[in-house]
mmCIF file of C-alpha atoms in Angstrom:
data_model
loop_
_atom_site.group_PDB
_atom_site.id
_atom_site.type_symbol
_atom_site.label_atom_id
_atom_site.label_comp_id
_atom_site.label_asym_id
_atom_site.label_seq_id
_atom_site.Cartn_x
_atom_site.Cartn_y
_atom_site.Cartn_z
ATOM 1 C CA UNK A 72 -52.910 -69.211 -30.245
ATOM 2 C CA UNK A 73 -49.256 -67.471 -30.120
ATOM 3 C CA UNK A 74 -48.936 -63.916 -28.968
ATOM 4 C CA UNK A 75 -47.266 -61.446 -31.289
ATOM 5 C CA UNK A 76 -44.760 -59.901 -30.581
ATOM 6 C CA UNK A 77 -45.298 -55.409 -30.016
ATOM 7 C CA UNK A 78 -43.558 -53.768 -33.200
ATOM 8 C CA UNK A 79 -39.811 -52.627 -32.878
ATOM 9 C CA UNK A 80 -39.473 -49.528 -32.413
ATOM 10 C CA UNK A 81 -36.304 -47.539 -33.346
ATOM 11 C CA UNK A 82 -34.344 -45.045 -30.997
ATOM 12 C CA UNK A 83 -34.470 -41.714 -31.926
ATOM 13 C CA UNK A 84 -31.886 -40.060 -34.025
ATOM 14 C CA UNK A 85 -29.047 -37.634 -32.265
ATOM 15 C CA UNK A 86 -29.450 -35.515 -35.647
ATOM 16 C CA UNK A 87 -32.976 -34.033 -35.306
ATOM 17 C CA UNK A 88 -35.361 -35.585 -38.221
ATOM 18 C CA UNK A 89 -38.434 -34.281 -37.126
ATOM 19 C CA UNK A 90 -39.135 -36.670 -34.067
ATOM 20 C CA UNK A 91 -37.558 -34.520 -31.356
ATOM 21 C CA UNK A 92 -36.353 -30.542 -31.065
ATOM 22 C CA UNK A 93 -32.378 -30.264 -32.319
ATOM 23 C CA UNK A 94 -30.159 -27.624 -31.042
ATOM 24 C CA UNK A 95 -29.251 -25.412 -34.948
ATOM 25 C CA UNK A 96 -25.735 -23.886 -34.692
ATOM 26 C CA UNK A 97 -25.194 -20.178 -34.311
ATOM 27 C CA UNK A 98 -24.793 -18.292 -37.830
ATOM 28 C CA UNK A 99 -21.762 -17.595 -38.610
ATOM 29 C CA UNK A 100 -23.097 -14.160 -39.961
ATOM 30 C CA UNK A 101 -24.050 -12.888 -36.429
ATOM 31 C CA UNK A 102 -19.885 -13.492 -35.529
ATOM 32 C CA UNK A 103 -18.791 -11.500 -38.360
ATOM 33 C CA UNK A 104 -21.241 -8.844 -38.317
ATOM 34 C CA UNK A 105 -19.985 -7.919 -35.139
ATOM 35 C CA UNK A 106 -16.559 -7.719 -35.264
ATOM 36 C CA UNK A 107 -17.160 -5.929 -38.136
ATOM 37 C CA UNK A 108 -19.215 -3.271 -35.885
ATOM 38 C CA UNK A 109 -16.086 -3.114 -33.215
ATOM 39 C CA UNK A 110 -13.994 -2.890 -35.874
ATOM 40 C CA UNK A 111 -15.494 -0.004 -37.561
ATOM 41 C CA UNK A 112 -16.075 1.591 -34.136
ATOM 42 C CA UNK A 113 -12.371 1.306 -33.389
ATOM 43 C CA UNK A 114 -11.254 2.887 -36.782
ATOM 44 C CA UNK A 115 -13.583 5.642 -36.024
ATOM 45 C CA UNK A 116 -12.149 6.434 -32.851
ATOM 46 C CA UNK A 117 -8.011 5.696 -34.420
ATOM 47 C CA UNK A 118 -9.409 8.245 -36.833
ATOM 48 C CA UNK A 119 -10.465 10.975 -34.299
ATOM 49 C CA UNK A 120 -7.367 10.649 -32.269
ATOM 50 C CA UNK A 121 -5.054 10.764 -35.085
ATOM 51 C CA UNK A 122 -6.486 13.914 -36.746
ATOM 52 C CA UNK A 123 -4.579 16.306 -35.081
ATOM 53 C CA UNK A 124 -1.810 14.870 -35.312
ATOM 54 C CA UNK A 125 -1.723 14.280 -39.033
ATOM 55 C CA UNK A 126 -2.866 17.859 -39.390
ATOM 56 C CA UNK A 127 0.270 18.920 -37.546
ATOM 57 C CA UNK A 128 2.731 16.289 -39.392
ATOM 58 C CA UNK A 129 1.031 17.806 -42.842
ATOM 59 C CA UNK A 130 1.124 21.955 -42.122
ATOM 60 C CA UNK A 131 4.864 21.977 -40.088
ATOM 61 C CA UNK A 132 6.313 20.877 -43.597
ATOM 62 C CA UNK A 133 4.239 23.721 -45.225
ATOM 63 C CA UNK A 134 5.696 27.924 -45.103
ATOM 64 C CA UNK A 135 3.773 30.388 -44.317
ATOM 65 C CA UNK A 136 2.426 31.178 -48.066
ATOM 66 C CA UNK A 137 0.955 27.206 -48.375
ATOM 67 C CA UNK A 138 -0.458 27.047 -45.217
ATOM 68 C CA UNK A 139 -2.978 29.724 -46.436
ATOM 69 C CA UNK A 140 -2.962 28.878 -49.885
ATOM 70 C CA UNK A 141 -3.917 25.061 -49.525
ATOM 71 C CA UNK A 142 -6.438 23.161 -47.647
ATOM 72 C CA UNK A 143 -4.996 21.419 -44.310
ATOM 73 C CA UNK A 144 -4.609 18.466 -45.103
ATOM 74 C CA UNK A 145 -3.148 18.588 -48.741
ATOM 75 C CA UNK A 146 0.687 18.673 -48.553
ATOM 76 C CA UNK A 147 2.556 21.033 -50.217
ATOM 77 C CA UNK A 148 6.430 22.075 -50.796
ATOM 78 C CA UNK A 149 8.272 20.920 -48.006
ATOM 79 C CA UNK A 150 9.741 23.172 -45.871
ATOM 80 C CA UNK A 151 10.019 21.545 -42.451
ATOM 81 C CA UNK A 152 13.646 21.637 -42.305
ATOM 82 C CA UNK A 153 13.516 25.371 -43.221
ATOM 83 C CA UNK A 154 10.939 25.526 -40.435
ATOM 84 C CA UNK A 155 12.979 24.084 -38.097
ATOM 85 C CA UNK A 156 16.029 26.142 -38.440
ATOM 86 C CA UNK A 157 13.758 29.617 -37.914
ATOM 87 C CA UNK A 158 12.241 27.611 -35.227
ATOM 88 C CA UNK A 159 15.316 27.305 -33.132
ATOM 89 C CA UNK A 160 16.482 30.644 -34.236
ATOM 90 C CA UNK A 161 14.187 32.885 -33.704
ATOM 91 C CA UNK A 162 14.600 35.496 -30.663
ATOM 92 C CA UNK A 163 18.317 33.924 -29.908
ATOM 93 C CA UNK A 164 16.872 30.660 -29.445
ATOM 94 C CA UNK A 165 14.190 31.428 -27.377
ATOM 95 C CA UNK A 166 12.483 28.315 -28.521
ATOM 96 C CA UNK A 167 15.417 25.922 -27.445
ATOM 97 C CA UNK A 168 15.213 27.544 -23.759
ATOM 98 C CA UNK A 169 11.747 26.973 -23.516
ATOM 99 C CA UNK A 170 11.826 23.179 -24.654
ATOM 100 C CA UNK A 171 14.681 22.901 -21.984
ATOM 101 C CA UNK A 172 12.744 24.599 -18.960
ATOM 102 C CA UNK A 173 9.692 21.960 -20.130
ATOM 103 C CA UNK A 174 12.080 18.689 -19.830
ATOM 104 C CA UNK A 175 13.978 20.582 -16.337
ATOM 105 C CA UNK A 176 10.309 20.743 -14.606
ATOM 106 C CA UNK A 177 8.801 17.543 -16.441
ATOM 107 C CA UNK A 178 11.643 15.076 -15.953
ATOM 108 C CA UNK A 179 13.257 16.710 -12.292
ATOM 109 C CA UNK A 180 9.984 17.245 -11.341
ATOM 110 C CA UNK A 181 8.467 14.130 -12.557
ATOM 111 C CA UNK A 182 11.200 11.918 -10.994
ATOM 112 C CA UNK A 183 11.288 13.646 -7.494
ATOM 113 C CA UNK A 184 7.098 13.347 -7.067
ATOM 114 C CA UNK A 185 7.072 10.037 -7.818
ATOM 115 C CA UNK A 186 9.639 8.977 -5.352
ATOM 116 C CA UNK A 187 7.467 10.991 -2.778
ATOM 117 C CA UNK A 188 4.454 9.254 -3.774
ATOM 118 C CA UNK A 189 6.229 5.604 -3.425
ATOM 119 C CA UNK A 190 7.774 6.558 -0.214
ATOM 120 C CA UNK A 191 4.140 7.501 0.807
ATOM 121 C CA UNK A 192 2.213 4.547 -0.835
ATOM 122 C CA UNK A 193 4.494 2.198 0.902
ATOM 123 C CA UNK A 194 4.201 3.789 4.347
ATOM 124 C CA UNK A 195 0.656 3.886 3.744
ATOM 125 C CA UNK A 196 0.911 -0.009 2.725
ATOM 126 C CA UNK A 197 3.127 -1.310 5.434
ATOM 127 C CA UNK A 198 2.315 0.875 8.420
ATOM 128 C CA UNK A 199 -0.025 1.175 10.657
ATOM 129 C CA UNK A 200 -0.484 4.235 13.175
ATOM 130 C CA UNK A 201 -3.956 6.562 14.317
ATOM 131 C CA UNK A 202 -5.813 7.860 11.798
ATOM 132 C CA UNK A 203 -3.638 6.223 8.662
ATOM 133 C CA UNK A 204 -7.121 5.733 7.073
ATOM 134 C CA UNK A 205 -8.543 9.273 7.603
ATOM 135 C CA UNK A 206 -5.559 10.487 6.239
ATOM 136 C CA UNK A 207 -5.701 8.908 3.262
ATOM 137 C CA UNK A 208 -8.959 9.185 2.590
ATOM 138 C CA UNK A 209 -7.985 13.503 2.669
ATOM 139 C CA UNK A 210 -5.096 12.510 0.488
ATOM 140 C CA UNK A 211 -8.149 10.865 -1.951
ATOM 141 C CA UNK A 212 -9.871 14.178 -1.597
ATOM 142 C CA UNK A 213 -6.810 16.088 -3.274
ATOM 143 C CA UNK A 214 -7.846 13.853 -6.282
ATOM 144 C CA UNK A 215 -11.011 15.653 -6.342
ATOM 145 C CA UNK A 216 -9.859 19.181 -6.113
ATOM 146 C CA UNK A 217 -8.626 20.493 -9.835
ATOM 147 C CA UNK A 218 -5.233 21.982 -10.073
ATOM 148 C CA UNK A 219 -6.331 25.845 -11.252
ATOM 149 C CA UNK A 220 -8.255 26.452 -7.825
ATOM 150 C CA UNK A 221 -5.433 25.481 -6.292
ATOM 151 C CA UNK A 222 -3.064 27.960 -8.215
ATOM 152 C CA UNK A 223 -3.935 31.149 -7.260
ATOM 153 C CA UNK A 224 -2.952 30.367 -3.072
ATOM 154 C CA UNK A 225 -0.033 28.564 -4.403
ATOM 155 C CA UNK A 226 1.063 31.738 -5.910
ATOM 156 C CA UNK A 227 0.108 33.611 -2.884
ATOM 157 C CA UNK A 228 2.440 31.275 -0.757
ATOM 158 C CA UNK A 229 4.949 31.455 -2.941
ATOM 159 C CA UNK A 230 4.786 35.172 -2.770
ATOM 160 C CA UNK A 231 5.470 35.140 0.691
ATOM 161 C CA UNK A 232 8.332 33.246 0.465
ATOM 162 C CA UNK A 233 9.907 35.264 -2.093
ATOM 163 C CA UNK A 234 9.488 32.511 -4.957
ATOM 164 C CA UNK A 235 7.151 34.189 -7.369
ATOM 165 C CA UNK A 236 8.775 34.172 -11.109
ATOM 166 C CA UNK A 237 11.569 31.220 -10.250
ATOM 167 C CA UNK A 238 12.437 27.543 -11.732
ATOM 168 C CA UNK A 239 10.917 26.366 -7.626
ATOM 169 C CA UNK A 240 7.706 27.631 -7.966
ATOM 170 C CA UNK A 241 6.640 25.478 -10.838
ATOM 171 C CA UNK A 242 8.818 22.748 -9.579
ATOM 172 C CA UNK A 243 7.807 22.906 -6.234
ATOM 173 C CA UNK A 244 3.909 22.389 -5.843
ATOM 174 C CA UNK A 245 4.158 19.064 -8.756
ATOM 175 C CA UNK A 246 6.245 17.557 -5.876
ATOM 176 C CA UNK A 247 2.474 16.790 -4.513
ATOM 177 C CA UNK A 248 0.675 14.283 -6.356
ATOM 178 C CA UNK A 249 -2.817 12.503 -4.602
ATOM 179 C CA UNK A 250 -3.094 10.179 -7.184
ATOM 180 C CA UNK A 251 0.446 9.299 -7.457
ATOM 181 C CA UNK A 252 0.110 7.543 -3.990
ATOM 182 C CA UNK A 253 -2.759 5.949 -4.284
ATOM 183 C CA UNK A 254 -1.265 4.454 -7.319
ATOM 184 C CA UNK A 255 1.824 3.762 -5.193
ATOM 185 C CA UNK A 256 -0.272 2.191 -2.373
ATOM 186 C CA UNK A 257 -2.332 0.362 -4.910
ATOM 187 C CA UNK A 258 0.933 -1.542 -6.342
ATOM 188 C CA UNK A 259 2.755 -1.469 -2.888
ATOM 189 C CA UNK A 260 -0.269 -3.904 -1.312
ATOM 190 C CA UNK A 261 0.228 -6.056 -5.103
ATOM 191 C CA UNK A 262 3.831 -6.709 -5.400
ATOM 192 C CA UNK A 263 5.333 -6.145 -1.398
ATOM 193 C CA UNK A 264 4.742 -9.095 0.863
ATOM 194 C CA UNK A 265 4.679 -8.385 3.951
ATOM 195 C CA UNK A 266 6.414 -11.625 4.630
ATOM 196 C CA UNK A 267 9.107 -10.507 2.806
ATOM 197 C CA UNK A 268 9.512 -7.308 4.842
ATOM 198 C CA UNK A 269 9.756 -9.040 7.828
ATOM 199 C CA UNK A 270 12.179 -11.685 6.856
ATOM 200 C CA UNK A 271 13.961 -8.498 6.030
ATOM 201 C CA UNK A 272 14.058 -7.092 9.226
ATOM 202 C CA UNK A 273 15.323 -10.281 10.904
ATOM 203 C CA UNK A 274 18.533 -10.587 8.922
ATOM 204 C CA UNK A 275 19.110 -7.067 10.652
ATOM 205 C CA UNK A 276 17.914 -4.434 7.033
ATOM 206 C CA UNK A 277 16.888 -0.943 9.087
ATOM 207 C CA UNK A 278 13.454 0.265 7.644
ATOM 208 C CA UNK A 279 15.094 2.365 4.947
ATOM 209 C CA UNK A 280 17.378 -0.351 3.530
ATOM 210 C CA UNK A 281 14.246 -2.708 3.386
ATOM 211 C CA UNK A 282 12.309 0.124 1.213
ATOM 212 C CA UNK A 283 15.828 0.726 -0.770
ATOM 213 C CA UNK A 284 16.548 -2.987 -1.215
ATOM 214 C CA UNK A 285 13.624 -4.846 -0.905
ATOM 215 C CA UNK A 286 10.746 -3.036 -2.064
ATOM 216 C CA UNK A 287 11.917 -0.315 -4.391
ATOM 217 C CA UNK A 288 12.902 -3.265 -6.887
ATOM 218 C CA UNK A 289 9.768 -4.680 -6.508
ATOM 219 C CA UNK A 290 8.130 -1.301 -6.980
ATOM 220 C CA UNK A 291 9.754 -0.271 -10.474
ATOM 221 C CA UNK A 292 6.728 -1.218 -12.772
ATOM 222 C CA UNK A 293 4.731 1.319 -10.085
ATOM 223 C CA UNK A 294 7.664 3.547 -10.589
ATOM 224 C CA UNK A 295 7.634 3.672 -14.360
ATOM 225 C CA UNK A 296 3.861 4.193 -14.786
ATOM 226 C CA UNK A 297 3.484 6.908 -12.130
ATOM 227 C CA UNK A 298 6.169 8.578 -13.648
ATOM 228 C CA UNK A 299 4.568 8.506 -16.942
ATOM 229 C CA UNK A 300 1.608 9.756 -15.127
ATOM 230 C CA UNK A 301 3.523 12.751 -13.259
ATOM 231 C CA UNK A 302 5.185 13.256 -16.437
ATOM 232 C CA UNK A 303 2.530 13.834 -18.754
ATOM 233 C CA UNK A 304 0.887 16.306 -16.174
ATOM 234 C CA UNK A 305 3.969 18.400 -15.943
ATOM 235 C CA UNK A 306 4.623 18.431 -19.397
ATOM 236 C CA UNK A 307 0.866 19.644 -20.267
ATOM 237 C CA UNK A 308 0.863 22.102 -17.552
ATOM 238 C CA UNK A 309 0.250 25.647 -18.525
ATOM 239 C CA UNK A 310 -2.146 26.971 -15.785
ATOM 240 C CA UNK A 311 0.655 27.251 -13.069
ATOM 241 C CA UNK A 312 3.572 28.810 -14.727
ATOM 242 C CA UNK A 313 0.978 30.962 -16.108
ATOM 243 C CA UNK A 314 0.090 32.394 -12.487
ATOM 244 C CA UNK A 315 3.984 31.936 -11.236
ATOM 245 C CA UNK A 316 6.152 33.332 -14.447
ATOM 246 C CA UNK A 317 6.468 36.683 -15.762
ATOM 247 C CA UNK A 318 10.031 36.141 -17.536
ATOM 248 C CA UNK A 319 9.571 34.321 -20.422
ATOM 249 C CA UNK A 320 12.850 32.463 -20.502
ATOM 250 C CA UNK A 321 11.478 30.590 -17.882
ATOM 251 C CA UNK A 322 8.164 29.659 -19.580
ATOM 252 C CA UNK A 323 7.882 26.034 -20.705
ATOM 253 C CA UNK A 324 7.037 25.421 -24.538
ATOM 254 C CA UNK A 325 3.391 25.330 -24.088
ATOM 255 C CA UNK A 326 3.294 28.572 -21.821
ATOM 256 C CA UNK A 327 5.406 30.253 -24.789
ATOM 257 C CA UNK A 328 3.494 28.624 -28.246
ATOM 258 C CA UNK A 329 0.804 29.801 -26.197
ATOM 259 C CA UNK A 330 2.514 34.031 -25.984
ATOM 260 C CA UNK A 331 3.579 33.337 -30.072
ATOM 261 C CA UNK A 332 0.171 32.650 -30.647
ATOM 262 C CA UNK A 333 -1.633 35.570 -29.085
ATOM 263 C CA UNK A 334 0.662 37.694 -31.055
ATOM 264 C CA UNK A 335 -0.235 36.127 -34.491
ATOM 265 C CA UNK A 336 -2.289 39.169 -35.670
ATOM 266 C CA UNK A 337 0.972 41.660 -35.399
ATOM 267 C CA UNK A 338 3.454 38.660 -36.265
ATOM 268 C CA UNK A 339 1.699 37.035 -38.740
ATOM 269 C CA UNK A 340 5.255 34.998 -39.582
ATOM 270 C CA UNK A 341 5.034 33.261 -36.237
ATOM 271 C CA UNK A 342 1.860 30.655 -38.190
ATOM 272 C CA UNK A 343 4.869 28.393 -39.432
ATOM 273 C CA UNK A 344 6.629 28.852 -35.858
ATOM 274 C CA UNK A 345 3.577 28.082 -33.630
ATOM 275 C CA UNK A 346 2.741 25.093 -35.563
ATOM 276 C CA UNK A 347 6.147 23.481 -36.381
ATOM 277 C CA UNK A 348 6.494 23.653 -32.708
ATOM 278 C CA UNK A 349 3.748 22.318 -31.377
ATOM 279 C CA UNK A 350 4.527 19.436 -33.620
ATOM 280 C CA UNK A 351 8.185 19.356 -31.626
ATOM 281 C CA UNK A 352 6.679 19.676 -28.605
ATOM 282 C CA UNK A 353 4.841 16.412 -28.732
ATOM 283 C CA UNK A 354 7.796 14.328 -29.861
ATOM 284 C CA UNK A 355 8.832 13.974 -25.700
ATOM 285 C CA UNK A 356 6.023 12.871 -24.834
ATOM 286 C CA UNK A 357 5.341 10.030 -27.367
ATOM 287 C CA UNK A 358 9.056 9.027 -26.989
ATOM 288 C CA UNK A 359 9.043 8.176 -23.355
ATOM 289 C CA UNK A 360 5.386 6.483 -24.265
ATOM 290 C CA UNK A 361 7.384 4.268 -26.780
ATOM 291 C CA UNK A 362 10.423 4.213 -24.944
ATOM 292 C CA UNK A 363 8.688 2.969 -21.445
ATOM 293 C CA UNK A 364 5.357 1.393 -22.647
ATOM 294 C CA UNK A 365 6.502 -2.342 -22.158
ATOM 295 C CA UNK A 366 6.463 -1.452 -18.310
ATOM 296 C CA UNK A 367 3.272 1.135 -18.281
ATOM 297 C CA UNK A 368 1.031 -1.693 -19.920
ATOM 298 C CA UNK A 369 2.495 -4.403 -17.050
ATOM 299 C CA UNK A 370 1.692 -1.288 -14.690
ATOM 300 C CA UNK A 371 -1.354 -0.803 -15.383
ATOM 301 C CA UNK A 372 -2.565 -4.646 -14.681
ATOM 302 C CA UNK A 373 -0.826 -5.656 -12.188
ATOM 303 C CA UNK A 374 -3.441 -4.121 -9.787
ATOM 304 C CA UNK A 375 -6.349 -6.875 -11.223
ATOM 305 C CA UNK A 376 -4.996 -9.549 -9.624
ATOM 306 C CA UNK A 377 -3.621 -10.491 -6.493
#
């Protein structure tokens, strides 16, 4: 009797048909529903930055009559040039001085700290001596402490030294920036090799023409964004010439929108001034962002990797 031969049986499918589990593709709708979320999220928050902003751009082209007479952000005749020219006018040109003494401590001041915090990263880099780590850990600290409990025995010292109500006693205490070396430090131990330091000093560079020649080019994305940094912070400062100034043509133009506003209710024609120049008073600030940003963004990164 012949033996039959067991049924054929067929392999199983790689497209699921109901013999085995099959691995379903991710919905498409789960993708798009959530860029749409970050997308909305991020429009929110472009909204909510740029309010102000547009605010100001709208009202500085308004006068004094259509700033009360329409809503804030409805435009109305447009005035801004008008504005301008009683802007820079007013009180001999008191607005002109005050934009000036804001670039003379913001860009002099700016510069000079950040050269002190490079010179101080790299030592702190390159160097080693007793206690390097302690004191930086009390340079850390000065991170920590906020700049108006500091003011009041800055203007005390400065007192002493006869100082009080000068161009140096703004300029003077922004030479000191914690954060600006460990930034510094932070790129010097990124972009400085030590090997190239030392190859440095064997064709015969003294220590200051390696930092001039060899590092310092190295260092110039470090330079640009800590300058932004120290920049900003001197621009925006109002607490310290507050304490140090009692002249006003040597306030900076926050420290003086700020006097033109506190006399609004006797010089009710100063609404037009105050906001036309707080409008001017930003257009520094977002130029050197434009103007330097290529180099802040590298800046910014080039601590991530090593």
């Amino acid at each position: 009797m012949a033996a039959t031969a067991p049924p054929r049986t067929s392999a199983p499918s790689a497209v699921g048909d109901g013999a085995g589990p099959s691995r379903q593709p991710r919905p498409s709708g789960t993708a798009w529903a959530s860029k749409t979320v970050v997308n909305t999220l991020l429009a929110i928050v472009a909204v909510y930055m740029l309010m102000p902003l547009s605010w100001l751009l709208v009202n500085a082209t308004k006068n004094n009559g259509d700033l009360f007479a329409s809503p804030g952000f409805e435009p109305a005749e447009f005035n801004l040039l008008t504005n301008l020219t009683g802007l820079f006018t007013y009180q001999d040109g008191v607005f002109g001085r005050w934009l000036a003494n804001s670039l003379l401590y913001s860009v002099v001041g700016a510069l000079a700290s950040t050269f002190i915090s490079l010179l101080a990263g790299y030592a702190f880099h390159t160097y080693d001596w007793w206690g390097k780590e302690k004191l930086y850990g009390l340079v850390l600290l000065g991170i920590l402490v906020p700049h108006t409990v500091i003011s009041l025995p800055m203007y005390l010292m400065a007192s002493e030294v006869g100082l009080v109500n000068s161009y140096w006693s703004v300029l003077i205490p922004g030479l000191v920036n914690p954060f600006g070396v460990y930034l510094a430090r932070v790129f010097a131990e990124s972009y400085v090799p030590g090997e190239t330091l030392e190859a440095a000093r064997i064709d015969g560079a003294s220590e200051l023409r390696a930092f001039r020649s060899v590092a310092l080019p190295m260092l110039s994305p470090a330079f640009v964004t800590v300058f932004l940094f120290s920049f900003t912070g001197s621009w925006n400062n109002f607490f310290l010439p507050l304490v140090m100034l009692n002249d006003s043509t040597l306030y900076p133009v926050g420290l003086g929108l700020f006097n033109w506003n506190a006399t609004l209710p006797q010089e009710p024609q100063l609404y037009s001034f105050v906001i036309t120049g707080s409008l001017v008073s930003v257009v520094p600030l977002a130029i050197a962002f434009v103007a330097l940003q290529r180099y802040w963004r590298s800046g910014l990164t080039a601590g991530a990797v090593k």
